[in-house]
Coordinates of C-alpha atoms in Angstrom, one line a residue:
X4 CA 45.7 17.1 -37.3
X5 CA 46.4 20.4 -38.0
X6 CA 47.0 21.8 -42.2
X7 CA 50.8 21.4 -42.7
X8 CA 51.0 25.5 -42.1
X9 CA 54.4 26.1 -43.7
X10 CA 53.0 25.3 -47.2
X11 CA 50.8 28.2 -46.7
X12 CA 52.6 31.1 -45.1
X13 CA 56.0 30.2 -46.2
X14 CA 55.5 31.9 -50.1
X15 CA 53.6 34.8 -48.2
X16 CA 57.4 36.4 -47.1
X17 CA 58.5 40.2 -47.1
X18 CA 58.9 41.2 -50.4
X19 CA 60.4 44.4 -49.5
X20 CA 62.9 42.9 -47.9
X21 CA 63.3 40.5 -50.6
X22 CA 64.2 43.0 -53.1
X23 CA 66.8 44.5 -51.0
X24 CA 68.6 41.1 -50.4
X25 CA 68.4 39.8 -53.7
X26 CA 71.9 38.2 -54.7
X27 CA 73.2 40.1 -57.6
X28 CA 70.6 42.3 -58.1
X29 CA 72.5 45.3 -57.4
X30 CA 70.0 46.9 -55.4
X31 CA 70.4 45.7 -51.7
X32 CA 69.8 48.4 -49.1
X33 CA 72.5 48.8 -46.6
X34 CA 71.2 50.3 -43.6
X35 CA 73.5 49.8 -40.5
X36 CA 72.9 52.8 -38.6
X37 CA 71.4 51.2 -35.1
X38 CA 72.6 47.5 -35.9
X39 CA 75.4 45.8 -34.3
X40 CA 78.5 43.7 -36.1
X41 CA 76.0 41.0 -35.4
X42 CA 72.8 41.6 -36.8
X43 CA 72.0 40.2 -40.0
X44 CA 68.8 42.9 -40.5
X45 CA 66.0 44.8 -38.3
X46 CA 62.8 45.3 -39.3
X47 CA 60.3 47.6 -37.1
X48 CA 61.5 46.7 -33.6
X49 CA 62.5 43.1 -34.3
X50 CA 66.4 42.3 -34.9
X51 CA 67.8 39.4 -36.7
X52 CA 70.9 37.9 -35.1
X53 CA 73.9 36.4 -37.0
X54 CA 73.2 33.6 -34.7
X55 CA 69.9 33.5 -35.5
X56 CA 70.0 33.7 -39.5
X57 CA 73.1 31.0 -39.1
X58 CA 70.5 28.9 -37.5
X59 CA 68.2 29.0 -40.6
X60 CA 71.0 29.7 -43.5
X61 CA 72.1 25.8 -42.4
X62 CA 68.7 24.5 -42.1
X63 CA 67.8 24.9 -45.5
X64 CA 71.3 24.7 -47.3
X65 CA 71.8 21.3 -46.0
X66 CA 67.5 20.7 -46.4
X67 CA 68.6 21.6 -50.5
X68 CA 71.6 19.5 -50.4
X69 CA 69.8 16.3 -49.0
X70 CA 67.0 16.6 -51.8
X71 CA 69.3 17.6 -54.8
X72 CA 72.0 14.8 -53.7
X73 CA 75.7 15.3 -53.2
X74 CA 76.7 17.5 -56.4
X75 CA 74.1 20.5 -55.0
X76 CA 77.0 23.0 -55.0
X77 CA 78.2 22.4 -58.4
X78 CA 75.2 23.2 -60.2
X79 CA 74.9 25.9 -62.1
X80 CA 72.3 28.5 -61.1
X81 CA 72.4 30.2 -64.7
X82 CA 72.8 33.9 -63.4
X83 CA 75.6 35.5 -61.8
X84 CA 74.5 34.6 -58.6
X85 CA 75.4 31.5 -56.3
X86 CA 73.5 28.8 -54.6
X87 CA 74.8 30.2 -51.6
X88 CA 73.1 33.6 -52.3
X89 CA 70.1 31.7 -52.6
X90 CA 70.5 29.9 -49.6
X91 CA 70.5 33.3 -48.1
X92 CA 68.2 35.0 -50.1
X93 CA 65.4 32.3 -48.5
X94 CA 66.8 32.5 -45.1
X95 CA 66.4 35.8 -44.9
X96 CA 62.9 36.0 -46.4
X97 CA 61.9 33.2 -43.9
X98 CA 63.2 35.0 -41.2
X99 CA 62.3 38.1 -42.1
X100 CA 58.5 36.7 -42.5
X101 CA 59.3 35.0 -38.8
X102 CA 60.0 38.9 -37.5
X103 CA 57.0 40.4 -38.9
X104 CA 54.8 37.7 -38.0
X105 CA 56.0 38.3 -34.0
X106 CA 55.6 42.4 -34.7
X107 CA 51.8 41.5 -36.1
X108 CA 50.6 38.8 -33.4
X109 CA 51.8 41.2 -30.7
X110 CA 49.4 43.8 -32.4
X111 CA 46.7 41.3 -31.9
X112 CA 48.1 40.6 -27.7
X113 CA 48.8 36.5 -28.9
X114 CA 51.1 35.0 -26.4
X115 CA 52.2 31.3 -26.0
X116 CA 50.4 29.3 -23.4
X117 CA 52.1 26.9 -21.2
X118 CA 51.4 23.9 -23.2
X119 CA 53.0 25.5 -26.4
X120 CA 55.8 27.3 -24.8
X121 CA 56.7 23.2 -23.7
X122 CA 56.2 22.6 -27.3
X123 CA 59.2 25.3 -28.1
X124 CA 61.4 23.7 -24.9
X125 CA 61.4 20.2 -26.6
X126 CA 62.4 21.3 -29.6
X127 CA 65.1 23.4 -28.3
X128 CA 66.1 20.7 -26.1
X129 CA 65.9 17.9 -29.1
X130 CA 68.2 20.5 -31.5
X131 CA 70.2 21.1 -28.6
X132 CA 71.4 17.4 -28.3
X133 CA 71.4 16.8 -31.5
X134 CA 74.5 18.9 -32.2
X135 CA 78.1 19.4 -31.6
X136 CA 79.6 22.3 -29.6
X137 CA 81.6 22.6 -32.6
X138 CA 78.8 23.2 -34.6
X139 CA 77.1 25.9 -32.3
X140 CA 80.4 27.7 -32.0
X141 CA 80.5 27.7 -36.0
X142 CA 77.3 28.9 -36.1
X143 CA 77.6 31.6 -33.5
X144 CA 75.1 30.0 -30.8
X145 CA 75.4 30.0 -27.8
X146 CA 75.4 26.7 -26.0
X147 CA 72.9 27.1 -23.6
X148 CA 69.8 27.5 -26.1
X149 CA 68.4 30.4 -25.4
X150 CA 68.3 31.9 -29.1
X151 CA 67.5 28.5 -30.0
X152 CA 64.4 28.3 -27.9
X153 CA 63.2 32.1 -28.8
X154 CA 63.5 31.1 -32.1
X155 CA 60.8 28.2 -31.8
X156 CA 58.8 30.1 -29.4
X157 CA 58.7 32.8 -32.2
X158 CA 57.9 30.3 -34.9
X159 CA 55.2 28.6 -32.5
X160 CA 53.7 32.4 -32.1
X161 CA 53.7 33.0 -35.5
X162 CA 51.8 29.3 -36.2
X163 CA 49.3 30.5 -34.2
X164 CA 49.2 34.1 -35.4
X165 CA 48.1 32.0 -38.9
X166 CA 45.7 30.1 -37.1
X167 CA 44.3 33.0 -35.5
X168 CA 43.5 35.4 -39.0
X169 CA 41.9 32.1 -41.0
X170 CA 39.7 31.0 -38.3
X171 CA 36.7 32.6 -39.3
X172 CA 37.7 31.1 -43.4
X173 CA 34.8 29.0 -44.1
X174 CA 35.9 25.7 -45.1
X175 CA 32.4 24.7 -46.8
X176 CA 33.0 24.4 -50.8
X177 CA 30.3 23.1 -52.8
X178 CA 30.8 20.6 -55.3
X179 CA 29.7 23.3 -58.3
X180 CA 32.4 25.7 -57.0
X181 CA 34.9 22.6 -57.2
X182 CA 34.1 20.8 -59.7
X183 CA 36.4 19.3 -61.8
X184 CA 35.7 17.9 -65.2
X185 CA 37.6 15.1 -67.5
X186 CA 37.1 16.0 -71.3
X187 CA 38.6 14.8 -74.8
X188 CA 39.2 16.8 -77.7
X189 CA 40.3 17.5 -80.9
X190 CA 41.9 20.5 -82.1
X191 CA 42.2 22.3 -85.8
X192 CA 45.4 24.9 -84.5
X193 CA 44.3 28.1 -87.1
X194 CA 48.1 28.9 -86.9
X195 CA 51.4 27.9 -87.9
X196 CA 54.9 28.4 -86.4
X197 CA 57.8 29.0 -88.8
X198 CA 61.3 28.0 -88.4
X199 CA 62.0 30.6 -86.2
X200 CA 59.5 29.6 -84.1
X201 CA 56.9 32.6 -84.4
X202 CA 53.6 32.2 -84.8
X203 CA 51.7 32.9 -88.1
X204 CA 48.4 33.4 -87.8
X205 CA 46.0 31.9 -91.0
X206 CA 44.2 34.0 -93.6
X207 CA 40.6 34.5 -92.9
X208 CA 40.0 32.0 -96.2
X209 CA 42.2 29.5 -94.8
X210 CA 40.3 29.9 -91.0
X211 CA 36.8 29.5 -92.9
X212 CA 37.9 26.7 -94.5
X213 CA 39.2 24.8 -91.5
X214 CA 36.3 25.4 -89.8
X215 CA 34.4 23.4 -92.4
X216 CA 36.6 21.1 -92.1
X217 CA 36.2 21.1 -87.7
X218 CA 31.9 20.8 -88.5
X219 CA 32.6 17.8 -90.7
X220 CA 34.6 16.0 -88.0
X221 CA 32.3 16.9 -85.7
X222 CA 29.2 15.6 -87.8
X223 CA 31.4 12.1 -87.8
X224 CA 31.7 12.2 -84.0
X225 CA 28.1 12.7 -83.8
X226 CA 27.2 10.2 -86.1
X227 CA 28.8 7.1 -83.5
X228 CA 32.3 7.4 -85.0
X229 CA 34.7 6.2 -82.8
X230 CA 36.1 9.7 -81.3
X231 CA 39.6 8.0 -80.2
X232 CA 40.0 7.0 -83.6
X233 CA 39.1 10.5 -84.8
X234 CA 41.5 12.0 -81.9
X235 CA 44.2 9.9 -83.3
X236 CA 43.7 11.1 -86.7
X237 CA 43.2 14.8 -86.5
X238 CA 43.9 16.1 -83.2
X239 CA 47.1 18.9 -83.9
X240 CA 47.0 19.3 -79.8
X241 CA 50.0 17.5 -77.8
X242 CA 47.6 16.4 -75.4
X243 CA 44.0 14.7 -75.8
X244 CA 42.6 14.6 -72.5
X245 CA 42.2 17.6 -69.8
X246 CA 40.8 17.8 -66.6
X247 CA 40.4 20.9 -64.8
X248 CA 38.4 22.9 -62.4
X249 CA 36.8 26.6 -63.2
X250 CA 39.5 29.0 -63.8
X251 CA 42.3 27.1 -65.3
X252 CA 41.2 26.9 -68.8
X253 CA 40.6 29.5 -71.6
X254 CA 37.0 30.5 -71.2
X255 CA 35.6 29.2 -74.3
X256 CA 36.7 26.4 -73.8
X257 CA 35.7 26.0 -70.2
X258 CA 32.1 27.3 -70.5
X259 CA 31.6 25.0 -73.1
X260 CA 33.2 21.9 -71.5
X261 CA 31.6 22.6 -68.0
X262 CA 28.1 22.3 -69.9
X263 CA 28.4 19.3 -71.1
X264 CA 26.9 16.0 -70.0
X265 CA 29.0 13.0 -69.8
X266 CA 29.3 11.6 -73.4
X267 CA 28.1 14.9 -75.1
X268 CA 29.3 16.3 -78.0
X269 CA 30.1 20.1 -77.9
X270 CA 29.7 22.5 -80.8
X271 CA 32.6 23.2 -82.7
X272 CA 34.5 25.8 -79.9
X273 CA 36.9 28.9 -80.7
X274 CA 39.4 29.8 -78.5
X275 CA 43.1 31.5 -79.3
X276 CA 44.7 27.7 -80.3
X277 CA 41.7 27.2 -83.1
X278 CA 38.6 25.5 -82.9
X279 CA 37.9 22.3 -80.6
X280 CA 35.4 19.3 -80.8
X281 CA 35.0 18.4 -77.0
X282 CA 33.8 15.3 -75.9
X283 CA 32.5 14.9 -72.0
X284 CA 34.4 11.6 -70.6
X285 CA 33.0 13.0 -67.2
X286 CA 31.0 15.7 -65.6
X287 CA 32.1 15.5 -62.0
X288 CA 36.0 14.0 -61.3
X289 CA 34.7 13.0 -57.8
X290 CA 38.2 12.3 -56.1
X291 CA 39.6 14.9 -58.1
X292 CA 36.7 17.7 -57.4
X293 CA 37.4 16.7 -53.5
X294 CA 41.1 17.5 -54.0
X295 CA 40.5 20.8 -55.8
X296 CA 38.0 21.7 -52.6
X297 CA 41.4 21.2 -50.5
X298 CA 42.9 23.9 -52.8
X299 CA 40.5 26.0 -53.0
X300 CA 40.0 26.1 -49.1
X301 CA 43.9 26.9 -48.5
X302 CA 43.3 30.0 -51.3
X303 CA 41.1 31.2 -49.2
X304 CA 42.9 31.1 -46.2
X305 CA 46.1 32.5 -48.0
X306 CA 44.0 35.5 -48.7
X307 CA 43.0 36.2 -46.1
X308 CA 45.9 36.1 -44.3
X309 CA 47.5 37.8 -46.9
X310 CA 45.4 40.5 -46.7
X311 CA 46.2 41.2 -42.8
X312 CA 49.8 40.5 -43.2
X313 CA 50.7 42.5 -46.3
X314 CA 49.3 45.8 -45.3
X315 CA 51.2 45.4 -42.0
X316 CA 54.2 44.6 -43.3
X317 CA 53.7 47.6 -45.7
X318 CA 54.5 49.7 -43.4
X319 CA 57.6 48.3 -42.2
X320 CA 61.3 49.5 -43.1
X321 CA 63.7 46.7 -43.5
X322 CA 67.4 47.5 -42.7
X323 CA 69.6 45.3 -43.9
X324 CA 73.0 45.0 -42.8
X325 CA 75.0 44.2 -46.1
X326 CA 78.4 43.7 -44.4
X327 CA 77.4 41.1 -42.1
X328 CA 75.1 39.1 -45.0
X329 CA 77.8 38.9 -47.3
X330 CA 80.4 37.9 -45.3
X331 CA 78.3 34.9 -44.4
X332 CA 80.2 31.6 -45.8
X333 CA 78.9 27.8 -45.1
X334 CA 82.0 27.5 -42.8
X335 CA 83.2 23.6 -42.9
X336 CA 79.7 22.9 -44.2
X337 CA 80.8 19.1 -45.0
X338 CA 81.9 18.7 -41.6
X339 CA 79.3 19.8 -39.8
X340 CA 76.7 17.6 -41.5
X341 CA 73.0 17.8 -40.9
X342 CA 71.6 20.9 -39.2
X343 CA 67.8 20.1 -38.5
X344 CA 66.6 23.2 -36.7
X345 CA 63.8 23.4 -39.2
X346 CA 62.7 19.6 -39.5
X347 CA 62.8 19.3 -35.4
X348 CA 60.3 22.0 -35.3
X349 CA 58.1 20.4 -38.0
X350 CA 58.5 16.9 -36.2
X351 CA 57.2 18.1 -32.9
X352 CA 54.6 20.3 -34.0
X353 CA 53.2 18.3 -36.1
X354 CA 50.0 17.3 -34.2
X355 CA 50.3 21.1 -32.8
X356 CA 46.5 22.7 -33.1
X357 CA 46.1 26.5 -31.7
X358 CA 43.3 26.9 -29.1
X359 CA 42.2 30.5 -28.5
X360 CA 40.0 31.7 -25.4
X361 CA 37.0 34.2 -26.0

């Protein structure tokens, strides 16, 4: 079964165009010269429809008001902005990342083969039935499906596209690369925090001394004392136990905990919080090392489709018709009820695996 590919490509979206759409930012670029009363944006020689960025601007609005519950619209989104210009803000990236992607995976002559183009029909047919003619005229679609179906076919393509620029990713990690490592320890914090909340760093007297102090706890833990027991009674840290792969710690700390054997006792460590006794619970997290591998792997394949997709869309000018965006409103939203245009593609794709020819 194929990697869920939306978790991947989905962040990867058009920044550019991004920071021209951003609600309340003040900074949107309205370009109209070329675009029609209904087009949302071009970018390159792919248009955005009205229709087409209704299609998504529902999907995810009611997708945000199924997960956050029933009082979604009410909440506050702390700016000046609305959750409506968010809605539209992430439509329009996804979309916008859905152009690009068609513009790039032409560059590289990928097509849809029969088999997937009958992947695109279903869904189109299953969204098709699935709503009102109410609901398409609200929306601005037409009835028979045709920008309905182009949409999937293009969301198909740019699956592929994906599948196409990580092939050659290799997904062999080792376990050293991966590894992931459980530790305990206790921390000596060689600062304070006043009432404001700033941080006030010790005197080079006061350091020395706690340092003393760390080597003496130390020496007990290496004597057989009980190191919970010396956790509980001098560890200043909020948390006792970390486990982590290579990368997500401060480096002292990491280097030292990654050299450890289970049950060792580290030298007293510095690092920018004060100084640490570590104690190795375990070297190697096995189920945890195999997760990380999983995370590692998808890194690598964000990269380097990242890499491809970025400096194409670098050279791309978004236009972004402003009018038409704003005047966008989530007309009888209650009434219409769920739009599913994304989840139907998700739901028949899901077993969807690209095969290329030589």
């Amino acid at each position: 079964m194929r990697d869920k590919i939306k978790k991947t490509i989905l962040p990867l979206l058009l920044s550019a165009l991004l920071v021209c759409s951003c609600a309340g930012c003040g900074s949107k670029v309205v370009l109209t010269a070329g675009l029609g009363k209904n087009d949302v944006f071009r970018i390159g020689d792919e248009k955005a429809s009205s229709a087409e960025f209704a299609l998504y601007l529902y999907s995810i609005a009611w997708d945000s008001a199924r997960v956050s519950g029933a009082d979604f619209w009410d909440l506050d989104t702390g700016d000046d902005s609305t959750l409506l210009d968010h809605c539209k803000d992430l439509a329009l990236a996804q979309l916008a990342r859905l152009k690009v992607m068609h513009l790039l995976a032409a560059d590289y002559g990928l097509t849809l083969n029969e088999e997937e183009e009958a992947l695109a029909e279903t869904a189109a047919e299953q969204f098709m039935s699935s709503v009102s003619e109410d609901t398409l005229t609200v929306m601005g679609v037409d009835d028979d499906g045709t920008e309905v179906l182009a949409l999937y076919e293009e969301r198909l393509l740019s699956d592929k596209l994906y599948a196409y620029l990580i092939k050659d990713v290799n997904p062999e990690i080792s376990d050293d690369e991966a590894r992931v490592v459980t530790v305990q320890h206790i921390l000596l914090k060689t600062y304070t925090v006043d009432e404001n909340g700033n941080r006030q760093e010790m005197s080079e007297a006061e350091k020395s001394s706690l340092y003393t102090k760390a080597e003496e706890i130390r020496a007990l833990a290496e004597a057989g004392e009980d190191f919970d027991s010396l956790v509980s009674k001098y560890n200043e840290d909020t948390k006792s136990t970390y486990s982590f792969g290579k990368g997500e710690m401060e480096e002292s700390f990491e280097n030292t905990a990654f050299e450890l054997e289970t049950g060792e006792i580290s030298h007293v460590t510095v690092t920018s919080h004060g100084y640490h006794i570590i104690k190795c619970i375990s070297t190697l997290d096995r189920e945890a090392t195999d997760a990380n591998k999983q995370t590692i792997l998808q890194q690598r394949k964000a990269e380097a489709f990242g890499e491809t997709y970025d400096a194409f869309a670098a050279d791309l000018e978004p236009e972004v018709n402003e009018e038409v965006l704003d005047a966008f409103e989530l007309a009888d939203y209650d009434a219409i009820g769920e739009i599913l245009f994304l989840d139907i593609y998700e739901q028949v794709t899901e077993d969807y695996e690209p095969v290329f020819e030589d």
